PDB file of C-alpha atoms in Angstrom:
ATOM      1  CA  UNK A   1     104.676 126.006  90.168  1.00 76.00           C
ATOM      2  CA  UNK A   2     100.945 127.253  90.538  1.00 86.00           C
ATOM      3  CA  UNK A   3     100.448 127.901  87.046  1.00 90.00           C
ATOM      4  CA  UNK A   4     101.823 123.865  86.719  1.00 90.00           C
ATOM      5  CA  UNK A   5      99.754 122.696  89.403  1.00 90.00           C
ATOM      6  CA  UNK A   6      96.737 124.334  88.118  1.00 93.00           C
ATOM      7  CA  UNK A   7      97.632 123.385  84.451  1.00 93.00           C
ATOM      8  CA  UNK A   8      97.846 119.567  86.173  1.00 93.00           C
ATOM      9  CA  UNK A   9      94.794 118.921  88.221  1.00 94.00           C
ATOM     10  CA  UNK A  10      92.578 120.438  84.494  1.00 96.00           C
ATOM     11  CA  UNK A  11      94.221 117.541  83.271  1.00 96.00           C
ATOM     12  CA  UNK A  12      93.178 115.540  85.392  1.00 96.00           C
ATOM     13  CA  UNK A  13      89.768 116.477  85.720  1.00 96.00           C
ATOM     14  CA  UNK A  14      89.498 115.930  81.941  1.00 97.00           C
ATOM     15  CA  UNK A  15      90.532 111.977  82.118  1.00 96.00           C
ATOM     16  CA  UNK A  16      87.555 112.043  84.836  1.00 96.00           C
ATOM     17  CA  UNK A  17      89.784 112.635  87.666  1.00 97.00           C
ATOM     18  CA  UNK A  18      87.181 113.950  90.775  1.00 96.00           C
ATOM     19  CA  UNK A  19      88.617 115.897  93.869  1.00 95.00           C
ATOM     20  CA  UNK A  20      87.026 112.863  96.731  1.00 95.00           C
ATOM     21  CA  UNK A  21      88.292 115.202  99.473  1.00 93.00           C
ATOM     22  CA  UNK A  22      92.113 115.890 100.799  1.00 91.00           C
ATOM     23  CA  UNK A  23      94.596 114.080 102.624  1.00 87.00           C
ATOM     24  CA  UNK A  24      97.036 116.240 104.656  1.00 86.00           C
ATOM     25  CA  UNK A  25      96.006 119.313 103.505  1.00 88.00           C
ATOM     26  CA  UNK A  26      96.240 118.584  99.871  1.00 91.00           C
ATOM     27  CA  UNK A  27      93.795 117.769  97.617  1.00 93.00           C
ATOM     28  CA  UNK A  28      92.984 113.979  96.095  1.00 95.00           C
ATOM     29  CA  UNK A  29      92.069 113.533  92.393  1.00 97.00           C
ATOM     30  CA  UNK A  30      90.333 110.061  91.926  1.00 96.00           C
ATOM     31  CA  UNK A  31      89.570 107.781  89.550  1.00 96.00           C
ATOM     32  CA  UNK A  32      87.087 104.936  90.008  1.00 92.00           C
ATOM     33  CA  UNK A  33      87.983 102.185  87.387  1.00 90.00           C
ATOM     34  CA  UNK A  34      85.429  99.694  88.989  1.00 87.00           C
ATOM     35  CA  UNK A  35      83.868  99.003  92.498  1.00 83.00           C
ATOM     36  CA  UNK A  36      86.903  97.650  93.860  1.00 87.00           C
ATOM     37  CA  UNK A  37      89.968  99.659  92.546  1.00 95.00           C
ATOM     38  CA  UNK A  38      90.675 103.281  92.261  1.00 96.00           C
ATOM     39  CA  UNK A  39      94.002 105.279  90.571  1.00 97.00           C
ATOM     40  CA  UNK A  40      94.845 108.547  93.045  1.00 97.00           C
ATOM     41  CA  UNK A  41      97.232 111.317  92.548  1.00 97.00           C
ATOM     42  CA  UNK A  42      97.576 113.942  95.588  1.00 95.00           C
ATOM     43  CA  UNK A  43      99.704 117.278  93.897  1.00 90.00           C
ATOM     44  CA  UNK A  44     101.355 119.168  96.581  1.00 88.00           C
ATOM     45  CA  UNK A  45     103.463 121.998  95.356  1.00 84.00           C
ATOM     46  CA  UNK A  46     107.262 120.157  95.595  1.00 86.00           C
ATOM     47  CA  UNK A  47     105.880 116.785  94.852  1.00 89.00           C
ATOM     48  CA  UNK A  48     102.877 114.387  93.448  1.00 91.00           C
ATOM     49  CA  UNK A  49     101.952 111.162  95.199  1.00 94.00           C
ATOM     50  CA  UNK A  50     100.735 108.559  92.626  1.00 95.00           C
ATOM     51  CA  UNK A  51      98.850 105.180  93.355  1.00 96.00           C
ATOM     52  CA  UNK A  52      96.144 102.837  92.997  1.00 96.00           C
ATOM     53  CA  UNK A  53      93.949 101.011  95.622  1.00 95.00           C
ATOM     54  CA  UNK A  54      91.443  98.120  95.943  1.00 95.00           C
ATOM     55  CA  UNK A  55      88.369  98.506  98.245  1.00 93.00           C
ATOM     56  CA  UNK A  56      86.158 101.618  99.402  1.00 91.00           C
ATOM     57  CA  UNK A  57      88.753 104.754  98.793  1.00 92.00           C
ATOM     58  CA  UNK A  58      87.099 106.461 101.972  1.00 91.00           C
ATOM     59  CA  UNK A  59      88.441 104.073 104.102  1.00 91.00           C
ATOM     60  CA  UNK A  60      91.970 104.226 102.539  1.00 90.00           C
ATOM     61  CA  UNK A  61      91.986 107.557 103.290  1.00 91.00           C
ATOM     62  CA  UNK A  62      89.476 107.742 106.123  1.00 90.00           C
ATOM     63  CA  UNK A  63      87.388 110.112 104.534  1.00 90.00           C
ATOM     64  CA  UNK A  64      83.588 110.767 105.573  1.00 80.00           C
TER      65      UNK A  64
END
């Protein structure tokens, strides 16, 4: 699974993906499309949370 998970989030970060900060421990990959919407994934080792937002991403995820 590491080897995946490390495989994944290169991946990411070459379709512009940026680590904004983490959310329970794991990290979040984001990607800005404009001002107003975002596309997340958060990898944890059993599972991978996928979604998309509208507004300031910090907030969603009450990050400083």
């Amino acid at each position: 699974p590491n080897l995946d998970i490390f495989n994944y989030t290169r991946a990411l970060e070459r379709r512009n993906y940026k680590i904004v900060g983490q959310f329970e421990g794991e990290d979040i990959y984001l990607l800005e499309v404009d001002t107003n919407k975002f596309l997340f994934v958060i990898i944890c080792e059993d599972y991978a949370i996928y979604g998309a937002g509208n507004g300031d991403y910090k907030i969603t995820f009450n990050l400083k």
